[in-house]
Short mmCIF file of N, CA and C in Angstrom, two decimals:
data_model
loop_
_atom_site.label_atom_id
_atom_site.label_comp_id
_atom_site.label_asym_id
_atom_site.label_seq_id
_atom_site.Cartn_x
_atom_site.Cartn_y
_atom_site.Cartn_z
N MET A 4 62.12 54.53 36.78
CA MET A 4 60.71 54.23 36.78
C MET A 4 60.02 54.83 35.56
N ALA A 5 60.44 56.02 35.21
CA ALA A 5 59.84 56.70 34.05
C ALA A 5 60.11 55.91 32.77
N LYS A 6 61.33 55.35 32.65
CA LYS A 6 61.67 54.56 31.46
C LYS A 6 60.81 53.30 31.38
N MET A 7 60.54 52.68 32.54
CA MET A 7 59.69 51.48 32.56
C MET A 7 58.26 51.82 32.13
N ARG A 8 57.76 52.93 32.61
CA ARG A 8 56.40 53.36 32.23
C ARG A 8 56.34 53.65 30.74
N GLN A 9 57.36 54.31 30.23
CA GLN A 9 57.41 54.63 28.80
C GLN A 9 57.48 53.35 27.97
N ALA A 10 58.28 52.39 28.39
CA ALA A 10 58.39 51.11 27.68
C ALA A 10 57.06 50.37 27.70
N ASP A 11 56.38 50.39 28.86
CA ASP A 11 55.07 49.76 28.96
C ASP A 11 54.07 50.43 28.02
N ALA A 12 54.08 51.74 27.98
CA ALA A 12 53.15 52.49 27.13
C ALA A 12 53.40 52.18 25.65
N GLU A 13 54.67 52.11 25.25
CA GLU A 13 55.00 51.80 23.86
C GLU A 13 54.58 50.37 23.51
N ARG A 14 54.85 49.43 24.42
CA ARG A 14 54.44 48.04 24.20
C ARG A 14 52.93 47.95 24.07
N ASP A 15 52.22 48.64 24.96
CA ASP A 15 50.76 48.59 24.93
C ASP A 15 50.22 49.23 23.66
N ALA A 16 50.83 50.33 23.22
CA ALA A 16 50.37 50.98 21.99
C ALA A 16 50.44 50.02 20.81
N GLN A 17 51.52 49.25 20.73
CA GLN A 17 51.65 48.27 19.65
C GLN A 17 50.61 47.16 19.80
N GLN A 18 50.39 46.71 21.03
CA GLN A 18 49.38 45.68 21.27
C GLN A 18 47.99 46.17 20.89
N ILE A 19 47.70 47.42 21.16
CA ILE A 19 46.40 47.99 20.82
C ILE A 19 46.18 47.95 19.32
N VAL A 20 47.19 48.34 18.56
CA VAL A 20 47.09 48.31 17.10
C VAL A 20 46.86 46.88 16.62
N GLU A 21 47.65 45.95 17.14
CA GLU A 21 47.52 44.55 16.72
C GLU A 21 46.17 43.97 17.12
N LEU A 22 45.70 44.27 18.32
CA LEU A 22 44.41 43.76 18.77
C LEU A 22 43.28 44.35 17.94
N THR A 23 43.37 45.61 17.61
CA THR A 23 42.34 46.25 16.79
C THR A 23 42.29 45.62 15.41
N GLU A 24 43.44 45.39 14.81
CA GLU A 24 43.48 44.74 13.49
C GLU A 24 42.90 43.33 13.58
N MET A 25 43.26 42.59 14.63
CA MET A 25 42.73 41.24 14.79
C MET A 25 41.22 41.28 15.01
N ALA A 26 40.74 42.24 15.78
CA ALA A 26 39.30 42.36 16.02
C ALA A 26 38.55 42.65 14.72
N HIS A 27 39.10 43.50 13.88
CA HIS A 27 38.46 43.76 12.57
C HIS A 27 38.37 42.47 11.75
N ARG A 28 39.48 41.76 11.64
CA ARG A 28 39.49 40.51 10.85
C ARG A 28 38.55 39.48 11.46
N THR A 29 38.61 39.33 12.76
CA THR A 29 37.76 38.34 13.45
C THR A 29 36.29 38.68 13.26
N GLY A 30 35.96 39.94 13.43
CA GLY A 30 34.58 40.38 13.27
C GLY A 30 34.03 40.13 11.87
N GLU A 31 34.89 40.30 10.87
CA GLU A 31 34.46 40.05 9.49
C GLU A 31 34.10 38.59 9.26
N GLU A 32 34.77 37.68 9.96
CA GLU A 32 34.47 36.26 9.84
C GLU A 32 33.35 35.82 10.78
N LEU A 33 33.29 36.44 11.93
CA LEU A 33 32.33 36.05 12.95
C LEU A 33 30.92 36.52 12.65
N ALA A 34 30.78 37.74 12.19
CA ALA A 34 29.46 38.34 11.98
C ALA A 34 28.56 37.50 11.06
N PRO A 35 29.03 37.03 9.90
CA PRO A 35 28.14 36.24 9.05
C PRO A 35 27.67 34.94 9.69
N ILE A 36 28.51 34.35 10.52
CA ILE A 36 28.13 33.11 11.20
C ILE A 36 27.03 33.41 12.22
N ILE A 37 27.24 34.43 13.02
CA ILE A 37 26.24 34.79 14.03
C ILE A 37 24.93 35.19 13.36
N ARG A 38 25.03 35.96 12.32
CA ARG A 38 23.83 36.39 11.59
C ARG A 38 23.07 35.17 11.07
N ALA A 39 23.79 34.21 10.51
CA ALA A 39 23.14 33.02 9.95
C ALA A 39 22.50 32.17 11.04
N VAL A 40 23.18 31.99 12.16
CA VAL A 40 22.61 31.21 13.27
C VAL A 40 21.30 31.84 13.72
N ARG A 41 21.31 33.13 13.90
CA ARG A 41 20.11 33.82 14.36
C ARG A 41 19.00 33.76 13.31
N GLN A 42 19.35 33.95 12.05
CA GLN A 42 18.33 33.91 10.99
C GLN A 42 17.76 32.51 10.82
N ASP A 43 18.60 31.49 10.88
CA ASP A 43 18.12 30.12 10.77
C ASP A 43 17.15 29.79 11.90
N ALA A 44 17.51 30.18 13.11
CA ALA A 44 16.63 29.91 14.26
C ALA A 44 15.30 30.63 14.10
N GLU A 45 15.38 31.87 13.67
CA GLU A 45 14.16 32.66 13.49
C GLU A 45 13.26 32.05 12.42
N ALA A 46 13.86 31.49 11.38
CA ALA A 46 13.11 30.88 10.29
C ALA A 46 12.70 29.44 10.60
N GLY A 47 13.17 28.91 11.72
CA GLY A 47 12.82 27.54 12.09
C GLY A 47 13.51 26.48 11.26
N ARG A 48 14.72 26.80 10.81
CA ARG A 48 15.46 25.82 10.00
C ARG A 48 16.84 25.59 10.59
N VAL A 49 17.45 24.51 10.15
CA VAL A 49 18.84 24.23 10.52
C VAL A 49 19.67 24.23 9.23
N PRO A 50 20.91 24.68 9.33
CA PRO A 50 21.76 24.67 8.14
C PRO A 50 22.21 23.26 7.79
N GLU A 51 22.79 23.13 6.62
CA GLU A 51 23.33 21.85 6.17
C GLU A 51 24.57 21.49 7.01
N ARG A 52 24.82 20.20 7.14
CA ARG A 52 25.96 19.70 7.90
C ARG A 52 27.28 20.30 7.41
N ALA A 53 27.47 20.40 6.10
CA ALA A 53 28.72 20.95 5.56
C ALA A 53 28.92 22.40 6.02
N GLN A 54 27.84 23.16 6.10
CA GLN A 54 27.94 24.55 6.56
C GLN A 54 28.34 24.61 8.02
N VAL A 55 27.71 23.77 8.83
CA VAL A 55 28.03 23.74 10.26
C VAL A 55 29.48 23.31 10.47
N ASP A 56 29.93 22.32 9.73
CA ASP A 56 31.33 21.89 9.83
C ASP A 56 32.28 23.04 9.50
N LYS A 57 31.95 23.79 8.47
CA LYS A 57 32.77 24.94 8.08
C LYS A 57 32.78 25.98 9.20
N TRP A 58 31.62 26.25 9.78
CA TRP A 58 31.56 27.20 10.89
C TRP A 58 32.41 26.73 12.06
N GLN A 59 32.32 25.44 12.38
CA GLN A 59 33.10 24.93 13.51
C GLN A 59 34.61 25.06 13.24
N GLN A 60 35.03 24.82 12.03
CA GLN A 60 36.45 24.99 11.68
C GLN A 60 36.86 26.45 11.86
N THR A 61 36.02 27.35 11.38
CA THR A 61 36.31 28.78 11.52
C THR A 61 36.38 29.17 12.99
N MET A 62 35.45 28.67 13.79
CA MET A 62 35.44 29.03 15.20
C MET A 62 36.69 28.50 15.91
N ARG A 63 37.12 27.30 15.58
CA ARG A 63 38.35 26.77 16.19
C ARG A 63 39.55 27.66 15.86
N ARG A 64 39.60 28.13 14.63
CA ARG A 64 40.70 29.00 14.22
C ARG A 64 40.62 30.36 14.93
N LEU A 65 39.42 30.90 15.04
CA LEU A 65 39.26 32.19 15.71
C LEU A 65 39.60 32.09 17.20
N ILE A 66 39.21 30.99 17.82
CA ILE A 66 39.55 30.78 19.23
C ILE A 66 41.06 30.65 19.40
N ALA A 67 41.71 29.94 18.49
CA ALA A 67 43.15 29.69 18.60
C ALA A 67 43.96 30.99 18.61
N GLN A 68 43.49 32.02 17.92
CA GLN A 68 44.27 33.26 17.87
C GLN A 68 44.31 33.98 19.23
N PHE A 69 43.43 33.59 20.14
CA PHE A 69 43.43 34.17 21.48
C PHE A 69 44.14 33.27 22.50
N ALA A 70 44.72 32.17 22.04
CA ALA A 70 45.25 31.14 22.94
C ALA A 70 46.41 31.60 23.80
N ASP A 71 47.28 32.42 23.31
CA ASP A 71 48.47 32.82 24.06
C ASP A 71 48.61 34.34 24.04
N PRO A 72 47.73 35.03 24.76
CA PRO A 72 47.74 36.49 24.67
C PRO A 72 48.95 37.11 25.35
N PRO A 73 49.44 38.19 24.79
CA PRO A 73 50.53 38.90 25.46
C PRO A 73 49.97 39.63 26.68
N SER A 74 50.83 39.91 27.62
CA SER A 74 50.41 40.67 28.79
C SER A 74 50.52 42.15 28.44
N GLY A 75 49.45 42.84 28.65
CA GLY A 75 49.43 44.27 28.36
C GLY A 75 48.91 45.04 29.55
N MET A 76 48.60 46.28 29.31
CA MET A 76 48.01 47.10 30.36
C MET A 76 46.60 46.57 30.64
N THR A 77 46.08 46.86 31.79
CA THR A 77 44.80 46.31 32.22
C THR A 77 43.68 46.60 31.23
N ALA A 78 43.58 47.82 30.76
CA ALA A 78 42.49 48.19 29.85
C ALA A 78 42.55 47.38 28.55
N THR A 79 43.74 47.15 28.05
CA THR A 79 43.91 46.35 26.83
C THR A 79 43.59 44.89 27.11
N ASN A 80 44.03 44.40 28.26
CA ASN A 80 43.73 43.01 28.64
C ASN A 80 42.22 42.79 28.78
N VAL A 81 41.51 43.78 29.31
CA VAL A 81 40.06 43.67 29.45
C VAL A 81 39.40 43.58 28.06
N ALA A 82 39.82 44.42 27.15
CA ALA A 82 39.27 44.37 25.79
C ALA A 82 39.55 43.02 25.14
N ARG A 83 40.78 42.56 25.24
CA ARG A 83 41.16 41.27 24.65
C ARG A 83 40.35 40.13 25.27
N GLY A 84 40.23 40.15 26.61
CA GLY A 84 39.47 39.11 27.30
C GLY A 84 38.01 39.11 26.89
N GLY A 85 37.43 40.27 26.71
CA GLY A 85 36.04 40.35 26.27
C GLY A 85 35.84 39.82 24.87
N LEU A 86 36.75 40.16 23.97
CA LEU A 86 36.66 39.64 22.60
C LEU A 86 36.79 38.12 22.60
N ARG A 87 37.74 37.63 23.38
CA ARG A 87 37.93 36.18 23.47
C ARG A 87 36.68 35.49 24.00
N SER A 88 36.09 36.06 25.03
CA SER A 88 34.88 35.48 25.60
C SER A 88 33.74 35.47 24.58
N ALA A 89 33.63 36.53 23.81
CA ALA A 89 32.59 36.59 22.78
C ALA A 89 32.80 35.51 21.72
N VAL A 90 34.03 35.31 21.32
CA VAL A 90 34.32 34.27 20.33
C VAL A 90 34.01 32.89 20.92
N ASP A 91 34.37 32.69 22.17
CA ASP A 91 34.05 31.42 22.84
C ASP A 91 32.54 31.20 22.88
N GLN A 92 31.79 32.24 23.20
CA GLN A 92 30.33 32.13 23.25
C GLN A 92 29.76 31.82 21.86
N ALA A 93 30.30 32.45 20.84
CA ALA A 93 29.83 32.18 19.49
C ALA A 93 30.14 30.73 19.09
N ALA A 94 31.28 30.22 19.54
CA ALA A 94 31.62 28.82 19.25
C ALA A 94 30.63 27.88 19.92
N VAL A 95 30.20 28.21 21.14
CA VAL A 95 29.19 27.40 21.82
C VAL A 95 27.88 27.43 21.03
N ALA A 96 27.53 28.58 20.50
CA ALA A 96 26.32 28.70 19.68
C ALA A 96 26.40 27.79 18.46
N VAL A 97 27.55 27.79 17.80
CA VAL A 97 27.74 26.94 16.62
C VAL A 97 27.70 25.47 17.02
N ASP A 98 28.31 25.13 18.13
CA ASP A 98 28.24 23.74 18.60
C ASP A 98 26.81 23.34 18.93
N SER A 99 26.03 24.28 19.44
CA SER A 99 24.62 24.01 19.71
C SER A 99 23.84 23.77 18.42
N VAL A 100 24.19 24.49 17.37
CA VAL A 100 23.58 24.25 16.07
C VAL A 100 23.92 22.83 15.60
N ALA A 101 25.17 22.44 15.79
CA ALA A 101 25.59 21.09 15.40
C ALA A 101 24.79 20.04 16.16
N LEU A 102 24.56 20.27 17.44
CA LEU A 102 23.76 19.34 18.24
C LEU A 102 22.31 19.32 17.77
N ALA A 103 21.78 20.47 17.43
CA ALA A 103 20.40 20.53 16.93
C ALA A 103 20.28 19.74 15.63
N LEU A 104 21.27 19.86 14.80
CA LEU A 104 21.27 19.15 13.52
C LEU A 104 21.40 17.64 13.72
N ALA A 105 22.25 17.24 14.64
CA ALA A 105 22.52 15.82 14.86
C ALA A 105 21.42 15.13 15.66
N GLY A 106 20.69 15.89 16.44
CA GLY A 106 19.69 15.30 17.32
C GLY A 106 18.37 15.01 16.61
N PRO A 107 17.42 14.51 17.37
CA PRO A 107 16.11 14.21 16.81
C PRO A 107 15.40 15.49 16.34
N THR A 108 14.49 15.33 15.41
CA THR A 108 13.77 16.50 14.91
C THR A 108 12.87 17.11 15.98
N THR A 109 12.39 16.28 16.89
CA THR A 109 11.59 16.79 18.00
C THR A 109 12.48 17.67 18.87
N GLY A 110 12.08 18.89 19.10
CA GLY A 110 12.85 19.81 19.91
C GLY A 110 13.93 20.56 19.15
N ARG A 111 14.06 20.31 17.87
CA ARG A 111 15.12 20.96 17.08
C ARG A 111 14.95 22.47 17.06
N ALA A 112 13.73 22.93 16.88
CA ALA A 112 13.49 24.38 16.83
C ALA A 112 13.89 25.03 18.15
N GLU A 113 13.61 24.37 19.25
CA GLU A 113 13.99 24.91 20.56
C GLU A 113 15.50 24.94 20.73
N ARG A 114 16.18 23.91 20.24
CA ARG A 114 17.64 23.90 20.32
C ARG A 114 18.24 24.99 19.44
N MET A 115 17.62 25.25 18.31
CA MET A 115 18.09 26.34 17.45
C MET A 115 17.84 27.69 18.12
N GLN A 116 16.73 27.83 18.82
CA GLN A 116 16.46 29.07 19.54
C GLN A 116 17.51 29.29 20.64
N LEU A 117 17.90 28.21 21.30
CA LEU A 117 18.95 28.30 22.32
C LEU A 117 20.27 28.74 21.68
N ALA A 118 20.59 28.18 20.53
CA ALA A 118 21.80 28.58 19.81
C ALA A 118 21.74 30.06 19.45
N ALA A 119 20.57 30.53 19.04
CA ALA A 119 20.42 31.94 18.69
C ALA A 119 20.61 32.82 19.92
N ARG A 120 20.11 32.38 21.06
CA ARG A 120 20.31 33.14 22.31
C ARG A 120 21.79 33.21 22.65
N GLN A 121 22.50 32.10 22.46
CA GLN A 121 23.94 32.08 22.73
C GLN A 121 24.67 33.03 21.77
N ALA A 122 24.26 33.03 20.51
CA ALA A 122 24.86 33.94 19.53
C ALA A 122 24.60 35.40 19.91
N THR A 123 23.41 35.67 20.41
CA THR A 123 23.07 37.02 20.84
C THR A 123 23.94 37.44 22.03
N LEU A 124 24.16 36.53 22.96
CA LEU A 124 25.06 36.84 24.09
C LEU A 124 26.48 37.11 23.59
N ALA A 125 26.91 36.39 22.57
CA ALA A 125 28.23 36.63 22.01
C ALA A 125 28.32 38.05 21.44
N VAL A 126 27.26 38.48 20.77
CA VAL A 126 27.24 39.83 20.20
C VAL A 126 27.28 40.88 21.31
N THR A 127 26.51 40.65 22.35
CA THR A 127 26.48 41.60 23.47
C THR A 127 27.85 41.68 24.14
N THR A 128 28.47 40.55 24.37
CA THR A 128 29.79 40.53 24.98
C THR A 128 30.81 41.22 24.08
N TRP A 129 30.76 40.91 22.78
CA TRP A 129 31.67 41.55 21.83
C TRP A 129 31.48 43.06 21.86
N SER A 130 30.22 43.51 21.95
CA SER A 130 29.96 44.96 21.91
C SER A 130 30.58 45.68 23.10
N VAL A 131 30.58 45.06 24.26
CA VAL A 131 31.22 45.66 25.43
C VAL A 131 32.73 45.73 25.21
N ALA A 132 33.30 44.64 24.73
CA ALA A 132 34.75 44.61 24.46
C ALA A 132 35.13 45.60 23.36
N ALA A 133 34.28 45.71 22.34
CA ALA A 133 34.55 46.65 21.25
C ALA A 133 34.52 48.09 21.75
N THR A 134 33.61 48.37 22.66
CA THR A 134 33.54 49.71 23.25
C THR A 134 34.79 49.99 24.08
N GLN A 135 35.23 48.99 24.84
CA GLN A 135 36.47 49.13 25.60
C GLN A 135 37.66 49.36 24.67
N LEU A 136 37.72 48.60 23.59
CA LEU A 136 38.83 48.74 22.65
C LEU A 136 38.81 50.11 21.98
N ASP A 137 37.63 50.64 21.71
CA ASP A 137 37.51 51.98 21.15
C ASP A 137 38.13 52.99 22.12
N GLN A 138 37.78 52.86 23.40
CA GLN A 138 38.31 53.79 24.40
C GLN A 138 39.82 53.65 24.55
N VAL A 139 40.31 52.42 24.52
CA VAL A 139 41.74 52.17 24.62
C VAL A 139 42.47 52.85 23.46
N ASN A 140 41.90 52.74 22.27
CA ASN A 140 42.51 53.40 21.10
C ASN A 140 42.52 54.91 21.26
N ILE A 141 41.43 55.47 21.76
CA ILE A 141 41.37 56.92 21.98
C ILE A 141 42.44 57.33 22.99
N ASP A 142 42.50 56.59 24.09
CA ASP A 142 43.48 56.91 25.14
C ASP A 142 44.91 56.80 24.63
N ALA A 143 45.15 55.91 23.67
CA ALA A 143 46.50 55.73 23.13
C ALA A 143 46.81 56.73 22.01
N GLY A 144 45.85 57.62 21.72
CA GLY A 144 46.09 58.64 20.70
C GLY A 144 45.82 58.19 19.28
N GLN A 145 45.12 57.06 19.11
CA GLN A 145 44.86 56.55 17.77
C GLN A 145 43.44 56.84 17.29
N GLY A 146 42.69 57.50 18.13
CA GLY A 146 41.34 57.88 17.76
C GLY A 146 40.37 56.70 17.80
N HIS A 147 39.15 57.02 17.46
CA HIS A 147 38.09 56.01 17.50
C HIS A 147 38.38 54.87 16.52
N GLN A 148 38.16 53.66 17.01
CA GLN A 148 38.30 52.46 16.19
C GLN A 148 37.10 51.58 16.52
N HIS A 149 36.19 51.46 15.58
CA HIS A 149 34.95 50.72 15.81
C HIS A 149 35.06 49.31 15.22
N VAL A 150 34.97 48.33 16.10
CA VAL A 150 35.08 46.94 15.67
C VAL A 150 33.80 46.17 16.02
N HIS A 151 32.70 46.88 16.18
CA HIS A 151 31.43 46.23 16.51
C HIS A 151 31.01 45.30 15.38
N LEU A 152 30.30 44.24 15.74
CA LEU A 152 29.87 43.25 14.76
C LEU A 152 28.70 43.77 13.94
N ASP A 153 28.74 43.51 12.66
CA ASP A 153 27.67 43.91 11.75
C ASP A 153 26.67 42.76 11.64
N VAL A 154 25.75 42.71 12.61
CA VAL A 154 24.77 41.61 12.65
C VAL A 154 23.34 42.12 12.76
N GLY A 155 23.14 43.41 12.63
CA GLY A 155 21.82 43.98 12.81
C GLY A 155 21.60 44.34 14.27
N GLU A 156 20.39 44.78 14.56
CA GLU A 156 20.06 45.20 15.92
C GLU A 156 20.04 44.00 16.86
N VAL A 157 20.67 44.17 18.01
CA VAL A 157 20.67 43.14 19.05
C VAL A 157 20.35 43.85 20.35
N GLU A 158 19.25 43.46 20.97
CA GLU A 158 18.86 44.07 22.22
C GLU A 158 19.94 43.87 23.27
N GLY A 159 20.31 44.96 23.92
CA GLY A 159 21.32 44.90 24.97
C GLY A 159 22.74 45.13 24.48
N ALA A 160 22.96 45.08 23.18
CA ALA A 160 24.31 45.28 22.65
C ALA A 160 24.60 46.77 22.51
N LEU A 161 25.84 47.13 22.79
CA LEU A 161 26.28 48.50 22.60
C LEU A 161 26.69 48.69 21.14
N GLY A 162 26.38 49.83 20.60
CA GLY A 162 26.77 50.12 19.22
C GLY A 162 27.92 51.11 19.19
N PRO A 163 28.48 51.33 18.01
CA PRO A 163 29.53 52.33 17.90
C PRO A 163 28.95 53.70 18.28
N ASP A 164 29.82 54.58 18.71
CA ASP A 164 29.37 55.87 19.23
C ASP A 164 29.05 56.91 18.17
N GLY A 165 29.25 56.61 16.93
CA GLY A 165 28.93 57.56 15.87
C GLY A 165 30.07 58.48 15.48
N SER A 166 31.16 58.47 16.23
CA SER A 166 32.31 59.29 15.90
C SER A 166 33.03 58.69 14.69
N ALA A 167 33.65 59.55 13.92
CA ALA A 167 34.38 59.09 12.74
C ALA A 167 35.60 58.26 13.16
N GLU A 168 35.90 57.25 12.37
CA GLU A 168 37.09 56.43 12.62
C GLU A 168 38.31 57.33 12.66
N GLY A 169 39.13 57.16 13.66
CA GLY A 169 40.36 57.93 13.80
C GLY A 169 40.18 59.27 14.47
N ALA A 170 38.95 59.74 14.62
CA ALA A 170 38.71 61.03 15.27
C ALA A 170 39.02 60.92 16.76
N GLY A 171 39.45 61.99 17.34
CA GLY A 171 39.70 62.01 18.78
C GLY A 171 41.05 61.46 19.18
N GLY A 172 41.94 61.29 18.20
CA GLY A 172 43.25 60.71 18.50
C GLY A 172 44.30 61.67 18.87
#
C-alpha cells in the first residue's frame, strides 16, 4: 500500500508541474483576450471580424489542451477542472462577441456587456483554480506558484497571496 501511495504522489507531483506550466502558458494567451473583451465592452465598441476569428481560433486551441486530462489526486483534478471551466467560460465570452458583431447594431452594446460579464466570470473562476493550484504546489513541496490572470482588478476574483514564487516549498 505504501508503494502505491508513493507512486501516486510521484505521478501527481509531475502532473502538478505540467499543469502549472500549462496554466502559465494558457494565462499568457487568455489574459489579453479577456482584457480586450472587457475594454471593448466598456468603450462601447466591437472588435474587427479578423480579431474575433483569431480569438476564436485561440480559444479552440486552449480548450483542446484540456480535452483528455490525466487522472490525478483530487486536489490537482479540482485545479485542472477549474482552469478548464474558466477557459470554457472565456470561449463563451468570445463567441458572444462574435454574435454581437454579426447581429444587428441595435442591442450590440448590451450583447458586448454580456460578453464582458462572461469574461469576468471566467477570470473569477480562473482565480479560484489558480489559488487551488498554488496550494497544490505548496503541498507538493514546490512552493508558491501564481498563475492568476493579468487582467486588472476584477470584483470577486481572488488575487495571488503576495508570497514570493517558489517560497514555502
